[in-house]
mmCIF file of C-alpha atoms in Angstrom:
data_model
loop_
_atom_site.group_PDB
_atom_site.id
_atom_site.type_symbol
_atom_site.label_atom_id
_atom_site.label_comp_id
_atom_site.label_asym_id
_atom_site.label_seq_id
_atom_site.Cartn_x
_atom_site.Cartn_y
_atom_site.Cartn_z
ATOM 1 C CA UNK A 1231 -0.498 -0.055 0.084
ATOM 2 C CA UNK A 1232 2.660 2.930 -1.578
ATOM 3 C CA UNK A 1233 2.082 6.121 0.804
ATOM 4 C CA UNK A 1234 2.582 9.562 -1.646
ATOM 5 C CA UNK A 1235 3.618 12.360 1.198
ATOM 6 C CA UNK A 1236 2.882 15.414 -1.475
ATOM 7 C CA UNK A 1237 0.852 18.100 0.152
ATOM 8 C CA UNK A 1238 -0.978 19.105 -2.135
ATOM 9 C CA UNK A 1239 -4.283 17.370 -3.546
ATOM 10 C CA UNK A 1240 -6.940 14.620 -2.508
ATOM 11 C CA UNK A 1241 -6.171 12.019 -0.335
ATOM 12 C CA UNK A 1242 -7.704 8.744 1.558
ATOM 13 C CA UNK A 1243 -7.207 8.836 5.396
ATOM 14 C CA UNK A 1244 -8.088 5.717 7.003
ATOM 15 C CA UNK A 1245 -7.225 2.327 8.889
ATOM 16 C CA UNK A 1246 -7.094 -0.309 7.209
ATOM 17 C CA UNK A 1247 -4.327 -2.964 7.587
ATOM 18 C CA UNK A 1248 -2.814 -4.508 11.187
ATOM 19 C CA UNK A 1249 -0.260 -1.785 12.086
ATOM 20 C CA UNK A 1250 -3.323 -0.050 14.170
ATOM 21 C CA UNK A 1251 -2.417 3.000 12.679
ATOM 22 C CA UNK A 1252 -4.552 5.752 10.322
ATOM 23 C CA UNK A 1253 -2.580 6.440 7.178
ATOM 24 C CA UNK A 1254 -3.470 9.297 4.547
ATOM 25 C CA UNK A 1255 -2.976 8.263 1.038
ATOM 26 C CA UNK A 1256 -2.877 10.430 -1.818
ATOM 27 C CA UNK A 1257 -4.900 10.238 -4.827
ATOM 28 C CA UNK A 1258 -2.422 10.410 -7.567
ATOM 29 C CA UNK A 1259 -2.076 9.454 -10.413
ATOM 30 C CA UNK A 1260 -5.364 10.444 -11.629
ATOM 31 C CA UNK A 1261 -7.349 8.137 -12.388
ATOM 32 C CA UNK A 1262 -6.648 6.154 -9.636
ATOM 33 C CA UNK A 1263 -7.299 2.232 -9.195
ATOM 34 C CA UNK A 1264 -9.027 0.528 -5.921
ATOM 35 C CA UNK A 1265 -8.748 -3.427 -5.511
ATOM 36 C CA UNK A 1266 -8.005 -6.351 -3.828
ATOM 37 C CA UNK A 1267 -4.940 -6.767 -6.936
ATOM 38 C CA UNK A 1268 -1.771 -6.018 -7.051
ATOM 39 C CA UNK A 1269 -1.812 -3.459 -10.065
ATOM 40 C CA UNK A 1270 -4.166 -1.092 -8.041
ATOM 41 C CA UNK A 1271 -2.549 1.980 -6.896
ATOM 42 C CA UNK A 1272 -4.030 1.254 -3.523
ATOM 43 C CA UNK A 1273 -4.261 -2.300 -2.457
ATOM 44 C CA UNK A 1274 -6.716 -3.460 0.161
ATOM 45 C CA UNK A 1275 -5.561 -7.044 -0.018
ATOM 46 C CA UNK A 1276 -9.236 -8.131 2.024
ATOM 47 C CA UNK A 1277 -11.544 -11.241 1.213
ATOM 48 C CA UNK A 1278 -14.237 -8.850 0.795
ATOM 49 C CA UNK A 1279 -12.581 -6.324 -1.640
ATOM 50 C CA UNK A 1280 -12.744 -6.981 -5.276
ATOM 51 C CA UNK A 1281 -10.412 -7.550 -7.605
ATOM 52 C CA UNK A 1282 -10.653 -4.238 -9.166
ATOM 53 C CA UNK A 1283 -13.058 -2.972 -6.840
ATOM 54 C CA UNK A 1284 -13.613 0.956 -7.772
ATOM 55 C CA UNK A 1285 -11.335 3.918 -9.464
ATOM 56 C CA UNK A 1286 -11.171 7.607 -8.835
ATOM 57 C CA UNK A 1287 -11.132 10.071 -11.058
ATOM 58 C CA UNK A 1288 -11.775 13.634 -11.876
ATOM 59 C CA UNK A 1289 -14.219 15.112 -14.012
ATOM 60 C CA UNK A 1290 -13.572 18.467 -14.748
ATOM 61 C CA UNK A 1291 -13.047 20.263 -11.037
ATOM 62 C CA UNK A 1292 -14.746 17.329 -9.328
ATOM 63 C CA UNK A 1293 -12.809 14.587 -7.734
ATOM 64 C CA UNK A 1294 -15.255 11.760 -8.505
ATOM 65 C CA UNK A 1295 -16.228 7.986 -7.370
ATOM 66 C CA UNK A 1296 -17.141 4.766 -9.855
ATOM 67 C CA UNK A 1297 -17.691 1.086 -8.476
ATOM 68 C CA UNK A 1298 -16.574 -1.233 -11.064
ATOM 69 C CA UNK A 1299 -19.075 -4.247 -10.188
ATOM 70 C CA UNK A 1300 -18.213 -4.977 -6.654
ATOM 71 C CA UNK A 1301 -19.646 -7.462 -5.246
ATOM 72 C CA UNK A 1302 -19.914 -6.224 -1.664
ATOM 73 C CA UNK A 1303 -19.661 -1.999 -2.666
ATOM 74 C CA UNK A 1304 -18.574 1.100 -3.033
ATOM 75 C CA UNK A 1305 -20.635 3.859 -0.445
ATOM 76 C CA UNK A 1306 -20.584 7.059 -0.576
ATOM 77 C CA UNK A 1307 -21.510 8.409 3.155
ATOM 78 C CA UNK A 1308 -22.952 4.901 3.774
ATOM 79 C CA UNK A 1309 -24.964 4.934 1.174
ATOM 80 C CA UNK A 1310 -24.410 2.239 -2.022
ATOM 81 C CA UNK A 1311 -24.179 4.421 -5.139
ATOM 82 C CA UNK A 1312 -24.684 2.915 -8.326
ATOM 83 C CA UNK A 1313 -22.990 5.542 -10.545
ATOM 84 C CA UNK A 1314 -20.216 8.364 -10.721
ATOM 85 C CA UNK A 1315 -20.797 10.059 -7.876
ATOM 86 C CA UNK A 1316 -18.837 13.151 -7.387
ATOM 87 C CA UNK A 1317 -16.276 12.975 -3.784
ATOM 88 C CA UNK A 1318 -16.223 16.473 -1.231
ATOM 89 C CA UNK A 1319 -13.848 17.428 1.259
ATOM 90 C CA UNK A 1320 -14.817 15.151 4.929
ATOM 91 C CA UNK A 1321 -16.587 12.537 2.702
ATOM 92 C CA UNK A 1322 -16.628 9.087 3.866
ATOM 93 C CA UNK A 1323 -16.042 6.528 1.596
ATOM 94 C CA UNK A 1324 -16.287 2.469 2.065
ATOM 95 C CA UNK A 1325 -14.899 0.383 -0.088
ATOM 96 C CA UNK A 1326 -16.905 -2.673 0.978
ATOM 97 C CA UNK A 1327 -16.169 -2.413 5.150
ATOM 98 C CA UNK A 1328 -13.435 -0.354 4.791
ATOM 99 C CA UNK A 1329 -13.038 3.195 5.589
ATOM 100 C CA UNK A 1330 -12.064 6.639 4.687
ATOM 101 C CA UNK A 1331 -12.131 10.425 4.778
ATOM 102 C CA UNK A 1332 -11.832 11.507 1.844
ATOM 103 C CA UNK A 1333 -9.336 15.551 2.368
ATOM 104 C CA UNK A 1334 -8.591 18.079 -0.319
ATOM 105 C CA UNK A 1335 -5.777 19.721 0.033
ATOM 106 C CA UNK A 1336 -4.449 23.355 -1.858
ATOM 107 C CA UNK A 1337 -2.068 25.703 -1.591
ATOM 108 C CA UNK A 1338 -4.562 28.126 0.367
ATOM 109 C CA UNK A 1339 -5.723 25.492 3.149
ATOM 110 C CA UNK A 1340 -2.571 24.507 4.066
ATOM 111 C CA UNK A 1341 -1.032 26.075 7.456
ATOM 112 C CA UNK A 1342 0.833 25.083 10.219
ATOM 113 C CA UNK A 1343 -2.064 23.572 11.460
ATOM 114 C CA UNK A 1344 -2.404 21.156 9.198
ATOM 115 C CA UNK A 1345 0.820 19.318 8.041
ATOM 116 C CA UNK A 1346 0.732 16.359 6.075
ATOM 117 C CA UNK A 1347 2.199 13.576 7.381
ATOM 118 C CA UNK A 1348 2.582 9.805 6.434
ATOM 119 C CA UNK A 1349 0.889 8.579 9.192
ATOM 120 C CA UNK A 1350 -1.769 10.830 11.509
ATOM 121 C CA UNK A 1351 -3.477 10.143 14.470
ATOM 122 C CA UNK A 1352 -6.346 9.638 15.346
ATOM 123 C CA UNK A 1353 -7.519 12.762 16.161
ATOM 124 C CA UNK A 1354 -6.593 14.464 13.326
ATOM 125 C CA UNK A 1355 -9.755 12.642 11.660
ATOM 126 C CA UNK A 1356 -13.428 13.726 11.511
ATOM 127 C CA UNK A 1357 -15.449 11.960 13.810
ATOM 128 C CA UNK A 1358 -17.506 10.068 12.066
ATOM 129 C CA UNK A 1359 -14.417 7.343 10.949
ATOM 130 C CA UNK A 1360 -15.569 4.513 13.201
ATOM 131 C CA UNK A 1361 -12.879 2.365 14.070
ATOM 132 C CA UNK A 1362 -13.493 -1.430 14.416
ATOM 133 C CA UNK A 1363 -15.002 -2.047 11.659
ATOM 134 C CA UNK A 1364 -13.703 -4.914 10.698
ATOM 135 C CA UNK A 1365 -13.577 -6.790 13.707
ATOM 136 C CA UNK A 1366 -17.309 -5.824 13.857
ATOM 137 C CA UNK A 1367 -17.594 -7.445 10.283
ATOM 138 C CA UNK A 1368 -15.738 -10.542 12.225
ATOM 139 C CA UNK A 1369 -18.001 -10.476 15.382
ATOM 140 C CA UNK A 1370 -21.499 -10.952 13.249
ATOM 141 C CA UNK A 1371 -19.868 -13.666 10.795
ATOM 142 C CA UNK A 1372 -18.457 -15.609 13.976
ATOM 143 C CA UNK A 1373 -21.739 -14.213 16.218
ATOM 144 C CA UNK A 1374 -19.103 -13.553 19.154
ATOM 145 C CA UNK A 1375 -21.332 -12.019 21.298
ATOM 146 C CA UNK A 1376 -21.518 -12.771 25.366
ATOM 147 C CA UNK A 1377 -25.321 -13.021 26.455
ATOM 148 C CA UNK A 1378 -26.310 -11.893 29.731
ATOM 149 C CA UNK A 1379 -28.663 -12.213 32.200
ATOM 150 C CA UNK A 1380 -30.583 -8.987 34.877
ATOM 151 C CA UNK A 1381 -32.967 -10.979 37.302
ATOM 152 C CA UNK A 1382 -36.493 -10.199 37.192
ATOM 153 C CA UNK A 1383 -38.896 -10.732 40.181
ATOM 154 C CA UNK A 1384 -42.059 -10.637 42.071
ATOM 155 C CA UNK A 1385 -42.018 -7.180 44.071
ATOM 156 C CA UNK A 1386 -43.936 -8.189 47.268
ATOM 157 C CA UNK A 1387 -41.145 -11.587 48.294
ATOM 158 C CA UNK A 1388 -38.420 -11.417 45.527
ATOM 159 C CA UNK A 1389 -39.316 -14.598 44.171
ATOM 160 C CA UNK A 1390 -37.963 -14.925 40.358
ATOM 161 C CA UNK A 1391 -39.560 -15.299 37.482
ATOM 162 C CA UNK A 1392 -37.533 -15.135 34.801
ATOM 163 C CA UNK A 1393 -34.287 -12.672 33.212
ATOM 164 C CA UNK A 1394 -34.170 -9.928 30.855
ATOM 165 C CA UNK A 1395 -31.713 -11.278 27.629
ATOM 166 C CA UNK A 1396 -28.693 -8.484 27.174
ATOM 167 C CA UNK A 1397 -25.498 -9.186 25.956
ATOM 168 C CA UNK A 1398 -21.883 -7.692 25.365
ATOM 169 C CA UNK A 1399 -19.152 -8.506 22.323
ATOM 170 C CA UNK A 1400 -16.397 -10.920 22.422
ATOM 171 C CA UNK A 1401 -14.769 -9.689 19.491
ATOM 172 C CA UNK A 1402 -10.564 -8.674 20.002
ATOM 173 C CA UNK A 1403 -10.121 -5.092 19.550
ATOM 174 C CA UNK A 1404 -13.849 -3.998 20.307
ATOM 175 C CA UNK A 1405 -15.643 -2.158 23.164
ATOM 176 C CA UNK A 1406 -17.846 -4.696 24.182
ATOM 177 C CA UNK A 1407 -20.662 -2.696 25.307
ATOM 178 C CA UNK A 1408 -24.482 -2.874 23.400
ATOM 179 C CA UNK A 1409 -23.939 1.356 22.817
ATOM 180 C CA UNK A 1410 -20.342 0.280 21.861
ATOM 181 C CA UNK A 1411 -21.695 -1.756 18.931
ATOM 182 C CA UNK A 1412 -24.773 -0.108 18.051
ATOM 183 C CA UNK A 1413 -23.037 2.394 17.309
ATOM 184 C CA UNK A 1414 -21.196 0.754 15.070
ATOM 185 C CA UNK A 1415 -24.421 -0.901 13.498
ATOM 186 C CA UNK A 1416 -25.676 1.961 12.639
ATOM 187 C CA UNK A 1417 -23.319 3.233 9.913
ATOM 188 C CA UNK A 1418 -24.130 0.346 8.023
ATOM 189 C CA UNK A 1419 -27.881 -0.385 8.818
ATOM 190 C CA UNK A 1420 -26.938 -3.326 10.346
ATOM 191 C CA UNK A 1421 -29.040 -2.666 13.827
ATOM 192 C CA UNK A 1422 -31.031 -5.416 13.224
ATOM 193 C CA UNK A 1423 -28.771 -8.263 12.502
ATOM 194 C CA UNK A 1424 -26.865 -7.739 15.711
ATOM 195 C CA UNK A 1425 -29.730 -7.149 17.810
ATOM 196 C CA UNK A 1426 -31.609 -10.736 15.891
ATOM 197 C CA UNK A 1427 -28.025 -12.346 17.360
ATOM 198 C CA UNK A 1428 -27.696 -11.045 20.525
ATOM 199 C CA UNK A 1429 -31.383 -12.819 20.693
ATOM 200 C CA UNK A 1430 -30.182 -16.127 19.375
ATOM 201 C CA UNK A 1431 -27.340 -16.584 21.150
ATOM 202 C CA UNK A 1432 -29.225 -15.555 24.040
ATOM 203 C CA UNK A 1433 -31.822 -18.048 23.674
ATOM 204 C CA UNK A 1434 -28.571 -20.810 22.741
ATOM 205 C CA UNK A 1435 -27.442 -20.146 26.546
ATOM 206 C CA UNK A 1436 -31.648 -19.322 28.405
ATOM 207 C CA UNK A 1437 -31.875 -22.739 27.963
ATOM 208 C CA UNK A 1438 -29.251 -23.816 30.233
ATOM 209 C CA UNK A 1439 -30.571 -22.211 33.037
ATOM 210 C CA UNK A 1440 -32.267 -23.924 35.601
ATOM 211 C CA UNK A 1441 -36.896 -23.200 36.141
ATOM 212 C CA UNK A 1442 -39.941 -22.660 34.051
ATOM 213 C CA UNK A 1443 -38.531 -18.802 34.115
ATOM 214 C CA UNK A 1444 -39.828 -16.033 31.525
ATOM 215 C CA UNK A 1445 -36.557 -14.792 28.766
ATOM 216 C CA UNK A 1446 -37.256 -10.986 27.946
ATOM 217 C CA UNK A 1447 -35.619 -10.863 24.576
ATOM 218 C CA UNK A 1448 -35.197 -6.975 23.378
ATOM 219 C CA UNK A 1449 -35.439 -5.728 19.706
ATOM 220 C CA UNK A 1450 -34.092 -2.524 17.778
ATOM 221 C CA UNK A 1451 -37.129 0.131 16.779
ATOM 222 C CA UNK A 1452 -35.282 -1.393 12.943
ATOM 223 C CA UNK A 1453 -36.499 -4.259 12.868
ATOM 224 C CA UNK A 1454 -40.193 -3.255 13.483
ATOM 225 C CA UNK A 1455 -41.755 -3.724 9.913
ATOM 226 C CA UNK A 1456 -39.851 -5.920 8.351
ATOM 227 C CA UNK A 1457 -39.976 -9.872 7.468
ATOM 228 C CA UNK A 1458 -36.352 -10.668 9.080
ATOM 229 C CA UNK A 1459 -38.086 -9.777 12.943
ATOM 230 C CA UNK A 1460 -40.934 -12.576 12.798
ATOM 231 C CA UNK A 1461 -38.132 -15.092 10.461
ATOM 232 C CA UNK A 1462 -35.974 -14.473 13.959
ATOM 233 C CA UNK A 1463 -38.984 -15.513 16.266
ATOM 234 C CA UNK A 1464 -39.675 -18.237 14.105
ATOM 235 C CA UNK A 1465 -36.736 -20.030 14.353
ATOM 236 C CA UNK A 1466 -35.671 -18.915 18.257
ATOM 237 C CA UNK A 1467 -38.897 -21.059 18.767
ATOM 238 C CA UNK A 1468 -38.011 -24.407 16.321
ATOM 239 C CA UNK A 1469 -34.569 -23.689 18.658
ATOM 240 C CA UNK A 1470 -36.760 -23.654 22.281
ATOM 241 C CA UNK A 1471 -39.811 -24.385 21.836
ATOM 242 C CA UNK A 1472 -41.219 -25.203 25.871
ATOM 243 C CA UNK A 1473 -38.691 -21.772 26.372
ATOM 244 C CA UNK A 1474 -41.309 -18.788 27.784
ATOM 245 C CA UNK A 1475 -40.322 -15.803 25.552
ATOM 246 C CA UNK A 1476 -41.178 -12.402 25.630
ATOM 247 C CA UNK A 1477 -40.721 -10.019 23.400
ATOM 248 C CA UNK A 1478 -39.901 -6.557 24.505
ATOM 249 C CA UNK A 1479 -40.396 -3.313 22.647
ATOM 250 C CA UNK A 1480 -38.973 0.310 23.191
ATOM 251 C CA UNK A 1481 -42.064 2.031 24.093
ATOM 252 C CA UNK A 1482 -41.065 5.214 21.846
ATOM 253 C CA UNK A 1483 -40.953 3.231 18.841
ATOM 254 C CA UNK A 1484 -45.495 1.135 19.657
ATOM 255 C CA UNK A 1485 -46.594 4.247 16.981
ATOM 256 C CA UNK A 1486 -48.309 1.699 14.263
ATOM 257 C CA UNK A 1487 -51.279 0.623 15.804
ATOM 258 C CA UNK A 1488 -52.054 -1.141 13.024
ATOM 259 C CA UNK A 1489 -48.313 -2.776 13.003
ATOM 260 C CA UNK A 1490 -48.241 -4.006 16.450
ATOM 261 C CA UNK A 1491 -51.981 -5.523 16.130
ATOM 262 C CA UNK A 1492 -50.082 -7.307 13.473
ATOM 263 C CA UNK A 1493 -47.295 -8.535 15.601
ATOM 264 C CA UNK A 1494 -49.255 -9.119 18.627
ATOM 265 C CA UNK A 1495 -50.853 -11.834 16.492
ATOM 266 C CA UNK A 1496 -47.853 -13.245 15.623
ATOM 267 C CA UNK A 1497 -46.578 -13.450 18.821
ATOM 268 C CA UNK A 1498 -49.617 -15.079 20.127
ATOM 269 C CA UNK A 1499 -49.521 -17.576 17.106
ATOM 270 C CA UNK A 1500 -45.905 -18.484 17.837
ATOM 271 C CA UNK A 1501 -46.894 -18.756 21.968
ATOM 272 C CA UNK A 1502 -44.855 -15.496 22.823
ATOM 273 C CA UNK A 1503 -45.618 -12.494 24.260
ATOM 274 C CA UNK A 1504 -45.328 -9.013 24.067
ATOM 275 C CA UNK A 1505 -44.198 -6.176 26.542
ATOM 276 C CA UNK A 1506 -43.433 -2.332 26.166
ATOM 277 C CA UNK A 1507 -40.034 -1.196 27.390
ATOM 278 C CA UNK A 1508 -38.977 1.999 29.121
ATOM 279 C CA UNK A 1509 -42.808 3.245 29.758
ATOM 280 C CA UNK A 1510 -42.492 7.400 30.482
ATOM 281 C CA UNK A 1511 -39.104 7.448 29.441
ATOM 282 C CA UNK A 1512 -40.819 10.335 26.577
ATOM 283 C CA UNK A 1513 -43.839 10.684 25.437
ATOM 284 C CA UNK A 1514 -46.153 7.791 27.243
ATOM 285 C CA UNK A 1515 -48.010 6.444 24.437
ATOM 286 C CA UNK A 1516 -51.718 5.187 26.382
ATOM 287 C CA UNK A 1517 -53.737 5.223 23.059
ATOM 288 C CA UNK A 1518 -51.203 2.090 21.617
ATOM 289 C CA UNK A 1519 -51.395 1.153 25.429
ATOM 290 C CA UNK A 1520 -54.585 1.082 24.911
ATOM 291 C CA UNK A 1521 -55.184 -0.244 21.915
ATOM 292 C CA UNK A 1522 -52.930 -3.156 21.938
ATOM 293 C CA UNK A 1523 -52.503 -4.042 25.349
ATOM 294 C CA UNK A 1524 -48.956 -5.979 26.065
ATOM 295 C CA UNK A 1525 -48.442 -8.590 28.469
ATOM 296 C CA UNK A 1526 -46.196 -6.106 30.436
ATOM 297 C CA UNK A 1527 -45.388 -2.529 30.584
ATOM 298 C CA UNK A 1528 -42.307 -1.862 32.079
ATOM 299 C CA UNK A 1529 -41.850 1.680 33.683
ATOM 300 C CA UNK A 1530 -38.392 3.375 32.512
ATOM 301 C CA UNK A 1531 -35.857 3.650 35.255
ATOM 302 C CA UNK A 1532 -35.784 7.361 35.804
ATOM 303 C CA UNK A 1533 -39.647 6.887 37.215
ATOM 304 C CA UNK A 1534 -38.375 4.809 40.158
ATOM 305 C CA UNK A 1535 -35.390 6.223 40.955
ATOM 306 C CA UNK A 1536 -35.215 7.128 44.240
ATOM 307 C CA UNK A 1537 -39.953 6.881 44.181
ATOM 308 C CA UNK A 1538 -39.376 6.125 48.086
ATOM 309 C CA UNK A 1539 -38.522 9.969 48.621
ATOM 310 C CA UNK A 1540 -40.702 11.949 45.433
ATOM 311 C CA UNK A 1541 -42.443 14.728 46.138
ATOM 312 C CA UNK A 1542 -46.261 12.781 46.897
ATOM 313 C CA UNK A 1543 -47.587 14.441 43.367
ATOM 314 C CA UNK A 1544 -45.042 12.287 41.736
ATOM 315 C CA UNK A 1545 -45.911 9.725 43.561
ATOM 316 C CA UNK A 1546 -49.639 9.988 43.311
ATOM 317 C CA UNK A 1547 -48.764 9.936 39.272
ATOM 318 C CA UNK A 1548 -46.598 7.585 39.180
ATOM 319 C CA UNK A 1549 -49.682 4.620 41.967
ATOM 320 C CA UNK A 1550 -52.579 6.122 39.342
ATOM 321 C CA UNK A 1551 -50.724 5.089 36.382
ATOM 322 C CA UNK A 1552 -50.163 1.695 37.694
ATOM 323 C CA UNK A 1553 -53.567 0.942 38.665
ATOM 324 C CA UNK A 1554 -54.772 2.171 35.130
ATOM 325 C CA UNK A 1555 -52.460 -0.778 33.687
ATOM 326 C CA UNK A 1556 -53.578 -3.213 36.238
ATOM 327 C CA UNK A 1557 -57.410 -2.591 34.902
ATOM 328 C CA UNK A 1558 -56.741 -2.760 31.025
ATOM 329 C CA UNK A 1559 -55.000 -6.804 32.380
ATOM 330 C CA UNK A 1560 -51.024 -5.432 32.064
ATOM 331 C CA UNK A 1561 -48.268 -6.737 34.527
ATOM 332 C CA UNK A 1562 -46.792 -3.691 35.558
ATOM 333 C CA UNK A 1563 -42.725 -4.099 36.555
ATOM 334 C CA UNK A 1564 -40.885 -1.588 37.380
ATOM 335 C CA UNK A 1565 -37.345 -1.202 36.230
ATOM 336 C CA UNK A 1566 -34.372 0.280 38.024
ATOM 337 C CA UNK A 1567 -35.189 -0.641 41.083
ATOM 338 C CA UNK A 1568 -31.472 -0.073 43.767
ATOM 339 C CA UNK A 1569 -33.119 -0.449 47.006
ATOM 340 C CA UNK A 1570 -35.404 -1.893 49.606
ATOM 341 C CA UNK A 1571 -37.453 0.946 50.297
ATOM 342 C CA UNK A 1572 -37.798 1.618 45.950
ATOM 343 C CA UNK A 1573 -39.210 -1.679 45.870
ATOM 344 C CA UNK A 1574 -41.189 -1.922 48.940
ATOM 345 C CA UNK A 1575 -43.348 1.770 47.603
ATOM 346 C CA UNK A 1576 -43.678 -0.440 44.064
ATOM 347 C CA UNK A 1577 -45.146 -3.420 45.427
ATOM 348 C CA UNK A 1578 -47.511 -0.807 47.293
ATOM 349 C CA UNK A 1579 -48.275 0.886 44.553
ATOM 350 C CA UNK A 1580 -49.712 -2.388 42.800
ATOM 351 C CA UNK A 1581 -45.898 -3.360 40.448
ATOM 352 C CA UNK A 1582 -46.113 -7.067 40.366
ATOM 353 C CA UNK A 1583 -42.707 -7.231 38.955
ATOM 354 C CA UNK A 1584 -39.223 -5.601 39.379
ATOM 355 C CA UNK A 1585 -35.724 -5.419 37.712
ATOM 356 C CA UNK A 1586 -32.874 -3.953 39.482
ATOM 357 C CA UNK A 1587 -29.688 -3.956 41.034
ATOM 358 C CA UNK A 1588 -31.141 -4.766 44.457
ATOM 359 C CA UNK A 1589 -31.842 -8.408 42.511
ATOM 360 C CA UNK A 1590 -28.449 -9.105 40.614
ATOM 361 C CA UNK A 1591 -26.766 -6.916 37.374
ATOM 362 C CA UNK A 1592 -26.237 -8.182 34.271
ATOM 363 C CA UNK A 1593 -24.470 -11.218 34.213
ATOM 364 C CA UNK A 1594 -23.445 -14.401 32.116
ATOM 365 C CA UNK A 1595 -25.225 -17.346 33.071
ATOM 366 C CA UNK A 1596 -22.666 -19.149 34.618
ATOM 367 C CA UNK A 1597 -23.579 -17.529 37.695
ATOM 368 C CA UNK A 1598 -26.704 -18.416 37.637
ATOM 369 C CA UNK A 1599 -27.071 -21.567 37.512
#
């Protein structure tokens, strides 16, 4: 991968090899070929890169990129291109999963604070430049995640009735936290795939846990209305025909009543239940709650935190919401319960179930066996 230290012209900046260094390549001479074959101006010798993957060239004063019929695509600002596209300073361009920032340097913009180096620090690159892309794709391919389980208990007495199924990444070079993994996934439209893997691996591990318990599995908003969601749930049922499974939908994503009715019916056919998550975190969707009631409603931790010390007005509001939910046949679950005082007052308010650090932090299945 030959580099050019010239200071004028167009450049690609990125992280593409095992040196873990950010590098800058001058786009020169033009046209500039990119691909797996050695005769390219920028050789990317990786399996997902096509032999002749893409070409950069000038059209008038514009730098343009063309995909050369590659298998895994060329993307401009995370949108796959099918025809010539004009590149601007600061654009992000991907060849398969390999990401670069486009930079334009000329005499007018050169100054002492913007000096070209053959290797540059990550701090000089765009904040949008995603690190760990290859590792992320490797994680998806090998399903390298570790399921975590957090107990759900009866508020009165604390008897365990199930777990929320969570997860962490297990790929070297990646932050294991789901928030970071979904941040990378969102750049490539892979949130649904990551969510599916968390569920699938979680249910595989859930079968090892003793007792007849209910396992609450999560969804990502990007999955709603997509056929792949039901395909993945059908597969879960085939893999675990006797397991009690509840699908959690974030309250903010419950907006399409027709879609939710259809989903509710499909879950019933699969012998699964439905939960709305994080109720009260934003605008409480009471219409959807009444029109398509779930089996469980999980009250957001922000409503529960220090509820025993909250003003009477807030306590009455939470209690009235809990009672209203009970009256339509929905079980209330208090999230984020961290002390006995919160547990006690939630029980008095009518919360049937609770979840939080008081009963256990998320942990691998081995902790609960």
